[in-house]
PDB file of C-alpha atoms in Angstrom:
ATOM      1  CA  UNK M 876      73.892 105.221 114.738  1.00  0.00           C
ATOM      2  CA  UNK M 877      75.039 102.063 116.608  1.00  0.00           C
ATOM      3  CA  UNK M 878      76.763 100.305 113.637  1.00  0.00           C
ATOM      4  CA  UNK M 879      74.942  97.024 114.343  1.00  0.00           C
ATOM      5  CA  UNK M 880      74.985  94.648 111.344  1.00  0.00           C
ATOM      6  CA  UNK M 881      71.099  94.417 111.394  1.00  0.00           C
ATOM      7  CA  UNK M 882      70.910  98.212 110.932  1.00  0.00           C
ATOM      8  CA  UNK M 883      72.662  97.900 107.521  1.00  0.00           C
ATOM      9  CA  UNK M 884      70.659  94.989 106.273  1.00  0.00           C
ATOM     10  CA  UNK M 885      73.392  92.478 106.946  1.00  0.00           C
ATOM     11  CA  UNK M 886      72.781  89.077 108.645  1.00  0.00           C
ATOM     12  CA  UNK M 887      73.569  89.056 112.383  1.00  0.00           C
ATOM     13  CA  UNK M 888      76.850  87.031 112.076  1.00  0.00           C
ATOM     14  CA  UNK M 889      78.567  89.268 109.529  1.00  0.00           C
ATOM     15  CA  UNK M 890      81.264  91.978 110.378  1.00  0.00           C
ATOM     16  CA  UNK M 891      81.044  95.451 108.999  1.00  0.00           C
ATOM     17  CA  UNK M 892      84.638  96.596 108.394  1.00  0.00           C
ATOM     18  CA  UNK M 893      83.546 100.229 107.828  1.00  0.00           C
ATOM     19  CA  UNK M 894      81.345 100.636 111.093  1.00  0.00           C
ATOM     20  CA  UNK M 895      84.311 101.738 113.261  1.00  0.00           C
ATOM     21  CA  UNK M 896      85.277 104.547 110.814  1.00  0.00           C
ATOM     22  CA  UNK M 897      81.703 105.805 110.479  1.00  0.00           C
ATOM     23  CA  UNK M 898      81.389 106.133 114.226  1.00  0.00           C
ATOM     24  CA  UNK M 899      84.793 107.833 114.733  1.00  0.00           C
ATOM     25  CA  UNK M 900      84.248 110.366 111.919  1.00  0.00           C
ATOM     26  CA  UNK M 901      80.746 111.222 113.190  1.00  0.00           C
ATOM     27  CA  UNK M 902      81.966 111.487 116.782  1.00  0.00           C
ATOM     28  CA  UNK M 903      84.742 113.900 115.809  1.00  0.00           C
ATOM     29  CA  UNK M 904      82.337 116.028 113.828  1.00  0.00           C
ATOM     30  CA  UNK M 905      83.950 115.516 110.463  1.00  0.00           C
ATOM     31  CA  UNK M 906      81.198 114.369 108.209  1.00  0.00           C
ATOM     32  CA  UNK M 907      81.435 111.412 105.845  1.00  0.00           C
ATOM     33  CA  UNK M 908      84.924 112.064 104.404  1.00  0.00           C
ATOM     34  CA  UNK M 909      86.830 113.188 107.369  1.00  0.00           C
ATOM     35  CA  UNK M 910      90.470 114.096 107.443  1.00  0.00           C
ATOM     36  CA  UNK M 911      91.720 110.540 107.730  1.00  0.00           C
ATOM     37  CA  UNK M 912      92.747 107.881 105.198  1.00  0.00           C
ATOM     38  CA  UNK M 913      91.518 104.506 106.138  1.00  0.00           C
ATOM     39  CA  UNK M 914      93.567 101.479 105.138  1.00  0.00           C
ATOM     40  CA  UNK M 915      91.837  98.189 105.750  1.00  0.00           C
ATOM     41  CA  UNK M 916      92.250  94.477 105.008  1.00  0.00           C
ATOM     42  CA  UNK M 917      89.345  92.260 104.189  1.00  0.00           C
ATOM     43  CA  UNK M 918      89.358  88.528 104.140  1.00  0.00           C
ATOM     44  CA  UNK M 919      88.156  87.001 100.924  1.00  0.00           C
ATOM     45  CA  UNK M 920      88.264  83.223 100.741  1.00  0.00           C
ATOM     46  CA  UNK M 921      90.818  80.985 102.177  1.00  0.00           C
ATOM     47  CA  UNK M 922      94.101  82.774 102.591  1.00  0.00           C
ATOM     48  CA  UNK M 923      93.307  85.592 100.083  1.00  0.00           C
ATOM     49  CA  UNK M 924      92.900  89.091 101.368  1.00  0.00           C
ATOM     50  CA  UNK M 925      92.006  92.465  99.876  1.00  0.00           C
ATOM     51  CA  UNK M 926      93.488  95.866 100.982  1.00  0.00           C
ATOM     52  CA  UNK M 927      91.174  98.873 100.633  1.00  0.00           C
ATOM     53  CA  UNK M 928      92.259 102.546 100.826  1.00  0.00           C
ATOM     54  CA  UNK M 929      89.511 105.032 101.504  1.00  0.00           C
ATOM     55  CA  UNK M 930      89.588 108.887 101.971  1.00  0.00           C
ATOM     56  CA  UNK M 931      92.376 110.121  99.724  1.00  0.00           C
ATOM     57  CA  UNK M 932      91.517 113.686  98.645  1.00  0.00           C
ATOM     58  CA  UNK M 933      89.628 114.250  95.467  1.00  0.00           C
ATOM     59  CA  UNK M 934      92.334 116.366  94.033  1.00  0.00           C
ATOM     60  CA  UNK M 935      94.419 113.229  93.294  1.00  0.00           C
ATOM     61  CA  UNK M 936      94.013 111.189  90.141  1.00  0.00           C
ATOM     62  CA  UNK M 937      93.075 107.813  91.477  1.00  0.00           C
ATOM     63  CA  UNK M 938      94.081 105.901  88.317  1.00  0.00           C
ATOM     64  CA  UNK M 939      97.716 107.309  88.649  1.00  0.00           C
ATOM     65  CA  UNK M 940      97.785 106.603  92.370  1.00  0.00           C
ATOM     66  CA  UNK M 941      96.683 103.087  91.674  1.00  0.00           C
ATOM     67  CA  UNK M 942      99.178 102.620  88.961  1.00  0.00           C
ATOM     68  CA  UNK M 943     101.969 103.664  91.210  1.00  0.00           C
ATOM     69  CA  UNK M 944     100.802 101.493  94.045  1.00  0.00           C
ATOM     70  CA  UNK M 945     100.569  98.479  91.738  1.00  0.00           C
ATOM     71  CA  UNK M 946     104.097  99.048  90.509  1.00  0.00           C
ATOM     72  CA  UNK M 947     105.451  99.595  93.983  1.00  0.00           C
ATOM     73  CA  UNK M 948     103.739  96.545  95.662  1.00  0.00           C
ATOM     74  CA  UNK M 949     103.797  94.158  92.599  1.00  0.00           C
ATOM     75  CA  UNK M 950     100.025  93.376  92.866  1.00  0.00           C
ATOM     76  CA  UNK M 951      96.820  93.879  90.996  1.00  0.00           C
ATOM     77  CA  UNK M 952      94.035  96.314  91.873  1.00  0.00           C
ATOM     78  CA  UNK M 953      91.270  98.594  90.791  1.00  0.00           C
ATOM     79  CA  UNK M 954      89.316 101.705  91.829  1.00  0.00           C
ATOM     80  CA  UNK M 955      85.766 101.147  92.931  1.00  0.00           C
ATOM     81  CA  UNK M 956      83.080 103.989  93.058  1.00  0.00           C
ATOM     82  CA  UNK M 957      80.814 103.773  96.065  1.00  0.00           C
ATOM     83  CA  UNK M 958      77.729 105.941  96.475  1.00  0.00           C
ATOM     84  CA  UNK M 959      78.333 106.699 100.168  1.00  0.00           C
ATOM     85  CA  UNK M 960      82.094 106.384 100.581  1.00  0.00           C
ATOM     86  CA  UNK M 961      83.303 107.827  97.164  1.00  0.00           C
ATOM     87  CA  UNK M 962      86.237 106.295  95.356  1.00  0.00           C
ATOM     88  CA  UNK M 963      87.963 103.399  97.040  1.00  0.00           C
ATOM     89  CA  UNK M 964      91.245 101.749  95.917  1.00  0.00           C
ATOM     90  CA  UNK M 965      91.339  97.953  96.151  1.00  0.00           C
ATOM     91  CA  UNK M 966      94.634  95.943  96.054  1.00  0.00           C
ATOM     92  CA  UNK M 967      95.138  92.198  96.092  1.00  0.00           C
ATOM     93  CA  UNK M 968      96.823  90.939  99.146  1.00  0.00           C
ATOM     94  CA  UNK M 969      97.591  92.404 102.632  1.00  0.00           C
ATOM     95  CA  UNK M 970      99.609  95.594 102.020  1.00  0.00           C
ATOM     96  CA  UNK M 971      98.446  97.775 104.834  1.00  0.00           C
ATOM     97  CA  UNK M 972     101.838  98.827 106.203  1.00  0.00           C
ATOM     98  CA  UNK M 973     103.339  99.290 102.679  1.00  0.00           C
ATOM     99  CA  UNK M 974     100.425 101.377 101.513  1.00  0.00           C
ATOM    100  CA  UNK M 975     100.553 103.636 104.541  1.00  0.00           C
ATOM    101  CA  UNK M 976     104.294 104.066 104.124  1.00  0.00           C
ATOM    102  CA  UNK M 977     103.858 104.851 100.407  1.00  0.00           C
ATOM    103  CA  UNK M 978     101.179 107.517 101.061  1.00  0.00           C
ATOM    104  CA  UNK M 979     103.296 109.205 103.679  1.00  0.00           C
ATOM    105  CA  UNK M 980     106.498 109.073 101.535  1.00  0.00           C
ATOM    106  CA  UNK M 981     104.674 110.471  98.514  1.00  0.00           C
ATOM    107  CA  UNK M 982     103.422 113.421 100.656  1.00  0.00           C
ATOM    108  CA  UNK M 983      99.834 112.676  99.904  1.00  0.00           C
ATOM    109  CA  UNK M 984      98.917 112.280 103.562  1.00  0.00           C
ATOM    110  CA  UNK M 985     100.619 112.905 106.876  1.00  0.00           C
ATOM    111  CA  UNK M 986     101.480 109.777 108.739  1.00  0.00           C
ATOM    112  CA  UNK M 987      99.291 110.593 111.668  1.00  0.00           C
ATOM    113  CA  UNK M 988      96.264 111.004 109.441  1.00  0.00           C
ATOM    114  CA  UNK M 989      96.459 107.390 108.304  1.00  0.00           C
ATOM    115  CA  UNK M 990      94.398 104.870 110.243  1.00  0.00           C
ATOM    116  CA  UNK M 991      95.276 101.265 109.668  1.00  0.00           C
ATOM    117  CA  UNK M 992      92.502  98.764 110.464  1.00  0.00           C
ATOM    118  CA  UNK M 993      92.507  94.951 110.337  1.00  0.00           C
ATOM    119  CA  UNK M 994      92.862  91.781 112.252  1.00  0.00           C
TER     120      UNK M 994
END
């Protein structure tokens, strides 16, 4: 899997934010979920951004994690169900560092198992 945009049915000029994680997880022999939590930022329109959190274990209640993140970061967000990637938490704004600190402080993920992606 090369991760080329055409391979996923995307136009040639678009950027696939999840291509690097798919390649790293496959290369390490971990399968689709892997041991890492990926925290990414995606550009929406203008100055607006979206922070996504992928890979939190299935034993956690995503609604409660989202509620605590929204309270801590003073932003809005939701949980999205994806067929291939599972549940993904989306937050309004660029909160990559704050989310990684929150997950480590809460004891959900070790700090070295969090990968922060972005510009």
